[in-house]
PDB file of C-alpha atoms in Angstrom:
ATOM      1  CA  UNK C  49       9.023  -6.328 -22.584  1.00 70.00           C
ATOM      2  CA  UNK C  50       6.195  -6.766 -19.607  1.00 85.00           C
ATOM      3  CA  UNK C  51       6.432  -3.820 -17.188  1.00 91.00           C
ATOM      4  CA  UNK C  52       8.772  -5.274 -13.885  1.00 95.00           C
ATOM      5  CA  UNK C  53       7.712  -2.515 -11.120  1.00 95.00           C
ATOM      6  CA  UNK C  54       9.633  -1.067  -8.188  1.00 95.00           C
ATOM      7  CA  UNK C  55      10.299  -4.467  -5.522  1.00 96.00           C
ATOM      8  CA  UNK C  56       9.980  -7.074  -7.809  1.00 97.00           C
ATOM      9  CA  UNK C  57      12.431  -9.674  -8.770  1.00 97.00           C
ATOM     10  CA  UNK C  58      14.378  -8.652 -12.007  1.00 96.00           C
ATOM     11  CA  UNK C  59      13.539  -5.122 -11.835  1.00 97.00           C
ATOM     12  CA  UNK C  60      17.548  -4.032 -11.987  1.00 97.00           C
ATOM     13  CA  UNK C  61      17.763  -5.952 -14.766  1.00 96.00           C
ATOM     14  CA  UNK C  62      14.133  -4.822 -17.014  1.00 96.00           C
ATOM     15  CA  UNK C  63      15.586  -0.907 -15.782  1.00 95.00           C
ATOM     16  CA  UNK C  64      19.147  -1.796 -17.879  1.00 95.00           C
ATOM     17  CA  UNK C  65      17.353  -2.868 -20.936  1.00 96.00           C
ATOM     18  CA  UNK C  66      14.483  -0.118 -20.220  1.00 95.00           C
ATOM     19  CA  UNK C  67      17.411   2.634 -20.010  1.00 96.00           C
ATOM     20  CA  UNK C  68      19.866   1.328 -23.037  1.00 97.00           C
ATOM     21  CA  UNK C  69      17.146   1.718 -25.363  1.00 96.00           C
ATOM     22  CA  UNK C  70      16.029   5.179 -23.652  1.00 96.00           C
ATOM     23  CA  UNK C  71      19.861   6.164 -23.699  1.00 96.00           C
ATOM     24  CA  UNK C  72      20.611   5.063 -27.686  1.00 97.00           C
ATOM     25  CA  UNK C  73      17.067   6.169 -29.292  1.00 96.00           C
ATOM     26  CA  UNK C  74      18.394  10.064 -27.446  1.00 95.00           C
ATOM     27  CA  UNK C  75      21.682   9.854 -28.352  1.00 95.00           C
ATOM     28  CA  UNK C  76      20.151   9.419 -31.853  1.00 96.00           C
ATOM     29  CA  UNK C  77      17.821  11.825 -32.082  1.00 95.00           C
ATOM     30  CA  UNK C  78      19.928  14.528 -31.000  1.00 94.00           C
ATOM     31  CA  UNK C  79      22.487  13.600 -32.868  1.00 94.00           C
ATOM     32  CA  UNK C  80      19.897  13.692 -36.044  1.00 95.00           C
ATOM     33  CA  UNK C  81      18.912  16.773 -35.304  1.00 93.00           C
ATOM     34  CA  UNK C  82      22.329  17.928 -35.423  1.00 92.00           C
ATOM     35  CA  UNK C  83      23.234  16.801 -38.587  1.00 92.00           C
ATOM     36  CA  UNK C  84      20.272  18.082 -40.189  1.00 90.00           C
ATOM     37  CA  UNK C  85      20.725  21.404 -39.331  1.00 88.00           C
ATOM     38  CA  UNK C  86      25.004  21.130 -40.760  1.00 88.00           C
ATOM     39  CA  UNK C  87      23.230  19.412 -44.163  1.00 89.00           C
ATOM     40  CA  UNK C  88      20.535  22.338 -44.416  1.00 88.00           C
ATOM     41  CA  UNK C  89      22.347  25.150 -43.511  1.00 83.00           C
ATOM     42  CA  UNK C  90      25.983  23.619 -43.799  1.00 81.00           C
ATOM     43  CA  UNK C  91      26.930  25.614 -40.415  1.00 81.00           C
ATOM     44  CA  UNK C  92      26.488  24.650 -36.491  1.00 82.00           C
ATOM     45  CA  UNK C  93      25.046  28.101 -35.994  1.00 83.00           C
ATOM     46  CA  UNK C  94      21.426  27.366 -36.740  1.00 83.00           C
ATOM     47  CA  UNK C  95      18.600  26.559 -34.275  1.00 89.00           C
ATOM     48  CA  UNK C  96      18.781  22.634 -34.974  1.00 87.00           C
ATOM     49  CA  UNK C  97      22.161  23.039 -33.254  1.00 88.00           C
ATOM     50  CA  UNK C  98      20.313  24.574 -30.111  1.00 91.00           C
ATOM     51  CA  UNK C  99      17.716  21.744 -29.902  1.00 91.00           C
ATOM     52  CA  UNK C 100      20.262  19.610 -30.144  1.00 89.00           C
ATOM     53  CA  UNK C 101      22.208  20.714 -27.494  1.00 90.00           C
ATOM     54  CA  UNK C 102      19.250  21.079 -25.129  1.00 91.00           C
ATOM     55  CA  UNK C 103      18.773  17.458 -26.578  1.00 88.00           C
ATOM     56  CA  UNK C 104      22.079  16.540 -24.601  1.00 92.00           C
ATOM     57  CA  UNK C 105      20.250  17.090 -21.431  1.00 94.00           C
ATOM     58  CA  UNK C 106      17.197  14.007 -21.717  1.00 92.00           C
ATOM     59  CA  UNK C 107      20.177  12.082 -22.902  1.00 93.00           C
ATOM     60  CA  UNK C 108      22.677  13.310 -20.119  1.00 94.00           C
ATOM     61  CA  UNK C 109      20.276  12.387 -17.023  1.00 94.00           C
ATOM     62  CA  UNK C 110      19.488   8.981 -19.218  1.00 94.00           C
ATOM     63  CA  UNK C 111      22.981   7.815 -19.712  1.00 95.00           C
ATOM     64  CA  UNK C 112      23.746   8.396 -16.108  1.00 94.00           C
ATOM     65  CA  UNK C 113      20.870   6.036 -14.637  1.00 92.00           C
ATOM     66  CA  UNK C 114      21.703   3.603 -17.516  1.00 94.00           C
ATOM     67  CA  UNK C 115      25.661   3.378 -15.982  1.00 94.00           C
ATOM     68  CA  UNK C 116      23.806   3.491 -12.659  1.00 92.00           C
ATOM     69  CA  UNK C 117      22.291   0.638 -13.180  1.00 93.00           C
ATOM     70  CA  UNK C 118      24.565  -1.816 -15.285  1.00 94.00           C
ATOM     71  CA  UNK C 119      26.824  -1.308 -12.204  1.00 93.00           C
ATOM     72  CA  UNK C 120      24.045  -2.190  -9.875  1.00 93.00           C
ATOM     73  CA  UNK C 121      24.108  -6.142  -8.502  1.00 92.00           C
ATOM     74  CA  UNK C 122      20.979  -7.854  -9.104  1.00 96.00           C
ATOM     75  CA  UNK C 123      19.723 -10.828  -6.813  1.00 97.00           C
ATOM     76  CA  UNK C 124      20.662 -14.056  -9.326  1.00 97.00           C
ATOM     77  CA  UNK C 125      17.966 -16.585 -10.077  1.00 97.00           C
ATOM     78  CA  UNK C 126      19.581 -19.004  -8.068  1.00 98.00           C
ATOM     79  CA  UNK C 127      19.428 -16.340  -4.908  1.00 98.00           C
ATOM     80  CA  UNK C 128      15.961 -15.880  -5.743  1.00 98.00           C
ATOM     81  CA  UNK C 129      14.908 -19.594  -5.778  1.00 98.00           C
ATOM     82  CA  UNK C 130      16.318 -19.727  -2.596  1.00 98.00           C
ATOM     83  CA  UNK C 131      14.627 -17.249  -1.118  1.00 98.00           C
ATOM     84  CA  UNK C 132      10.828 -18.513  -3.057  1.00 98.00           C
ATOM     85  CA  UNK C 133      10.921 -22.175  -0.369  1.00 97.00           C
ATOM     86  CA  UNK C 134      11.400 -20.453   3.045  1.00 97.00           C
ATOM     87  CA  UNK C 135       9.563 -16.878   2.377  1.00 96.00           C
ATOM     88  CA  UNK C 136       6.320 -18.218   2.351  1.00 95.00           C
ATOM     89  CA  UNK C 137       3.609 -15.622   2.365  1.00 95.00           C
ATOM     90  CA  UNK C 138       6.311 -12.609   4.000  1.00 97.00           C
ATOM     91  CA  UNK C 139       6.236 -10.003   1.510  1.00 97.00           C
ATOM     92  CA  UNK C 140       9.203  -9.932  -0.364  1.00 98.00           C
ATOM     93  CA  UNK C 141      11.077  -6.583  -2.036  1.00 98.00           C
ATOM     94  CA  UNK C 142      14.286  -7.184  -4.534  1.00 98.00           C
ATOM     95  CA  UNK C 143      16.490  -5.107  -6.210  1.00 98.00           C
ATOM     96  CA  UNK C 144      17.093  -1.949  -3.793  1.00 96.00           C
ATOM     97  CA  UNK C 145      19.717   0.328  -5.163  1.00 95.00           C
ATOM     98  CA  UNK C 146      19.829   2.397  -1.718  1.00 94.00           C
ATOM     99  CA  UNK C 147      21.571   5.682  -2.508  1.00 88.00           C
ATOM    100  CA  UNK C 148      23.693   7.749   0.554  1.00 87.00           C
ATOM    101  CA  UNK C 149      25.433  10.920   0.614  1.00 85.00           C
ATOM    102  CA  UNK C 150      29.174   9.128  -0.962  1.00 85.00           C
ATOM    103  CA  UNK C 151      28.174   5.680  -1.951  1.00 89.00           C
ATOM    104  CA  UNK C 152      25.585   3.194  -2.786  1.00 92.00           C
ATOM    105  CA  UNK C 153      24.830   0.296  -1.151  1.00 96.00           C
ATOM    106  CA  UNK C 154      23.352  -3.128  -3.286  1.00 96.00           C
ATOM    107  CA  UNK C 155      20.606  -5.126  -1.554  1.00 98.00           C
ATOM    108  CA  UNK C 156      19.290  -7.824  -3.158  1.00 98.00           C
ATOM    109  CA  UNK C 157      16.066  -8.793  -1.087  1.00 98.00           C
ATOM    110  CA  UNK C 158      14.687  -7.494   2.469  1.00 98.00           C
ATOM    111  CA  UNK C 159      11.391  -8.172   4.687  1.00 98.00           C
ATOM    112  CA  UNK C 160       9.733  -6.449   7.425  1.00 97.00           C
ATOM    113  CA  UNK C 161       7.925  -7.416  10.166  1.00 96.00           C
ATOM    114  CA  UNK C 162       7.283  -7.219  13.576  1.00 90.00           C
ATOM    115  CA  UNK C 163       9.999  -4.552  14.153  1.00 93.00           C
ATOM    116  CA  UNK C 164      12.429  -6.543  11.770  1.00 96.00           C
ATOM    117  CA  UNK C 165      14.049  -5.576   9.062  1.00 98.00           C
ATOM    118  CA  UNK C 166      15.914  -8.059   7.346  1.00 98.00           C
ATOM    119  CA  UNK C 167      17.876  -7.946   4.136  1.00 98.00           C
ATOM    120  CA  UNK C 168      20.239  -9.768   1.825  1.00 98.00           C
ATOM    121  CA  UNK C 169      23.389  -8.881   0.164  1.00 98.00           C
ATOM    122  CA  UNK C 170      25.906 -10.386  -2.663  1.00 97.00           C
ATOM    123  CA  UNK C 171      27.673  -7.849  -2.871  1.00 95.00           C
ATOM    124  CA  UNK C 172      30.903  -8.755  -1.023  1.00 92.00           C
ATOM    125  CA  UNK C 173      32.576  -5.160  -1.288  1.00 93.00           C
ATOM    126  CA  UNK C 174      29.684  -3.580   0.118  1.00 95.00           C
ATOM    127  CA  UNK C 175      29.791  -2.428   4.168  1.00 95.00           C
ATOM    128  CA  UNK C 176      27.338  -3.599   5.931  1.00 96.00           C
ATOM    129  CA  UNK C 177      28.189  -1.773   9.462  1.00 96.00           C
ATOM    130  CA  UNK C 178      27.250   1.856   7.045  1.00 96.00           C
ATOM    131  CA  UNK C 179      24.531   0.382   4.980  1.00 97.00           C
ATOM    132  CA  UNK C 180      22.444  -0.474   8.458  1.00 97.00           C
ATOM    133  CA  UNK C 181      23.392   2.780  10.068  1.00 96.00           C
ATOM    134  CA  UNK C 182      21.734   4.446   6.786  1.00 96.00           C
ATOM    135  CA  UNK C 183      18.724   2.516   6.926  1.00 96.00           C
ATOM    136  CA  UNK C 184      18.089   3.323   9.997  1.00 96.00           C
ATOM    137  CA  UNK C 185      18.745   6.857  10.191  1.00 95.00           C
ATOM    138  CA  UNK C 186      16.030   6.762   6.862  1.00 95.00           C
ATOM    139  CA  UNK C 187      13.277   5.352   8.982  1.00 95.00           C
ATOM    140  CA  UNK C 188      13.934   7.671  12.308  1.00 94.00           C
ATOM    141  CA  UNK C 189      11.585  10.415  10.963  1.00 93.00           C
ATOM    142  CA  UNK C 190       8.746   7.898  10.568  1.00 93.00           C
ATOM    143  CA  UNK C 191       9.049   6.677  13.702  1.00 92.00           C
ATOM    144  CA  UNK C 192      10.787   3.092  13.434  1.00 94.00           C
ATOM    145  CA  UNK C 193      14.240   4.327  15.222  1.00 90.00           C
ATOM    146  CA  UNK C 194      13.265   1.025  17.343  1.00 93.00           C
ATOM    147  CA  UNK C 195      13.324  -1.633  14.259  1.00 95.00           C
ATOM    148  CA  UNK C 196      16.187  -3.931  14.425  1.00 96.00           C
ATOM    149  CA  UNK C 197      17.720  -3.852  10.916  1.00 97.00           C
ATOM    150  CA  UNK C 198      20.033  -6.994  10.090  1.00 98.00           C
ATOM    151  CA  UNK C 199      21.765  -7.100   6.827  1.00 98.00           C
ATOM    152  CA  UNK C 200      22.908 -10.688   5.689  1.00 98.00           C
ATOM    153  CA  UNK C 201      25.716 -11.613   3.407  1.00 97.00           C
ATOM    154  CA  UNK C 202      25.278 -15.107   3.381  1.00 98.00           C
ATOM    155  CA  UNK C 203      21.720 -16.518   1.620  1.00 98.00           C
ATOM    156  CA  UNK C 204      21.258 -19.545   3.905  1.00 98.00           C
ATOM    157  CA  UNK C 205      21.558 -17.987   7.017  1.00 98.00           C
ATOM    158  CA  UNK C 206      18.960 -15.040   5.913  1.00 98.00           C
ATOM    159  CA  UNK C 207      16.625 -17.923   4.310  1.00 98.00           C
ATOM    160  CA  UNK C 208      17.252 -19.201   8.258  1.00 98.00           C
ATOM    161  CA  UNK C 209      16.293 -16.139   9.383  1.00 98.00           C
ATOM    162  CA  UNK C 210      13.041 -16.165   7.128  1.00 98.00           C
ATOM    163  CA  UNK C 211      11.771 -19.317   7.830  1.00 98.00           C
ATOM    164  CA  UNK C 212      11.885 -18.566  11.611  1.00 97.00           C
ATOM    165  CA  UNK C 213       9.900 -14.922  10.520  1.00 97.00           C
ATOM    166  CA  UNK C 214       7.187 -16.788   8.300  1.00 97.00           C
ATOM    167  CA  UNK C 215       6.531 -18.987  11.937  1.00 97.00           C
ATOM    168  CA  UNK C 216       6.392 -15.820  14.159  1.00 96.00           C
ATOM    169  CA  UNK C 217       3.804 -14.827  10.889  1.00 96.00           C
ATOM    170  CA  UNK C 218       1.764 -17.381  11.384  1.00 95.00           C
ATOM    171  CA  UNK C 219       1.349 -17.738  14.885  1.00 95.00           C
ATOM    172  CA  UNK C 220       0.313 -13.717  14.816  1.00 94.00           C
ATOM    173  CA  UNK C 221      -1.583 -14.088  11.819  1.00 94.00           C
ATOM    174  CA  UNK C 222      -0.435 -10.894  10.197  1.00 93.00           C
ATOM    175  CA  UNK C 223      -0.908 -10.348   6.307  1.00 92.00           C
ATOM    176  CA  UNK C 224       1.900  -8.223   5.064  1.00 90.00           C
ATOM    177  CA  UNK C 225       0.175  -7.917   1.919  1.00 90.00           C
ATOM    178  CA  UNK C 226      -3.050  -6.468   3.223  1.00 91.00           C
ATOM    179  CA  UNK C 227      -0.696  -3.951   5.437  1.00 89.00           C
ATOM    180  CA  UNK C 228       0.985  -2.639   2.260  1.00 91.00           C
ATOM    181  CA  UNK C 229      -2.127  -2.110   0.150  1.00 90.00           C
ATOM    182  CA  UNK C 230      -3.977  -0.494   3.378  1.00 90.00           C
ATOM    183  CA  UNK C 231      -1.962   1.955   3.152  1.00 88.00           C
ATOM    184  CA  UNK C 232      -3.589   5.950   2.398  1.00 88.00           C
ATOM    185  CA  UNK C 233      -1.756   8.395   1.188  1.00 86.00           C
ATOM    186  CA  UNK C 234      -0.916  11.377   3.603  1.00 86.00           C
ATOM    187  CA  UNK C 235       0.001   9.123   6.252  1.00 89.00           C
ATOM    188  CA  UNK C 236       3.007   7.739   7.702  1.00 90.00           C
ATOM    189  CA  UNK C 237       4.749   5.360   5.258  1.00 92.00           C
ATOM    190  CA  UNK C 238       4.601   1.824   6.492  1.00 93.00           C
ATOM    191  CA  UNK C 239       8.492   0.503   6.775  1.00 94.00           C
ATOM    192  CA  UNK C 240       8.739  -1.862   3.366  1.00 94.00           C
ATOM    193  CA  UNK C 241       8.028   1.027   1.512  1.00 94.00           C
ATOM    194  CA  UNK C 242      10.171   3.473   2.636  1.00 94.00           C
ATOM    195  CA  UNK C 243      12.464   0.793   1.795  1.00 95.00           C
ATOM    196  CA  UNK C 244      11.693   1.196  -1.908  1.00 94.00           C
ATOM    197  CA  UNK C 245      11.396   5.044  -1.368  1.00 93.00           C
ATOM    198  CA  UNK C 246      14.722   5.369  -0.761  1.00 92.00           C
ATOM    199  CA  UNK C 247      15.721   2.812  -3.325  1.00 92.00           C
ATOM    200  CA  UNK C 248      16.489   3.979  -7.328  1.00 85.00           C
TER     201      UNK C 248
END
């Protein structure tokens, strides 16, 4: 299974599989340790039970992570193909699961160009205004409070805006990948990297 990095298309599906396998293995090991204690000592009161109990901690964490990924809504193949037809050389990140204090926002794709942050969601239940507000709040501490944030729930309108931004990128000769690659640790994060850092 080829590794898919955060922001790449297919990230949620890849990590779903990984979380399911990790949780199953972790649970199996925990149960085997507990069963070994019962077989050897014929009692729950053994060091094996303590080790099994400690094993429940990473198993529980993995199970929670798995449930969140199963609930997440990844970018579809169809939407991905449409985006590729319009994005040109814009830097597109996919499969954001943005968490706030009381809810999760499923953002299927995003790009940043010239003080514009645009996103697309296929989640019909998402409170778009609330998500835009949350992203703006997360951007502000790094000095990006003046950036325009727009989330589209219509793929065609999102692609139309992508085409507009791609024309702007060409006119200004902006290389988004070069900007991301030139970032140095210890300096202010780029808006695109902040979007990734606030996503699971």
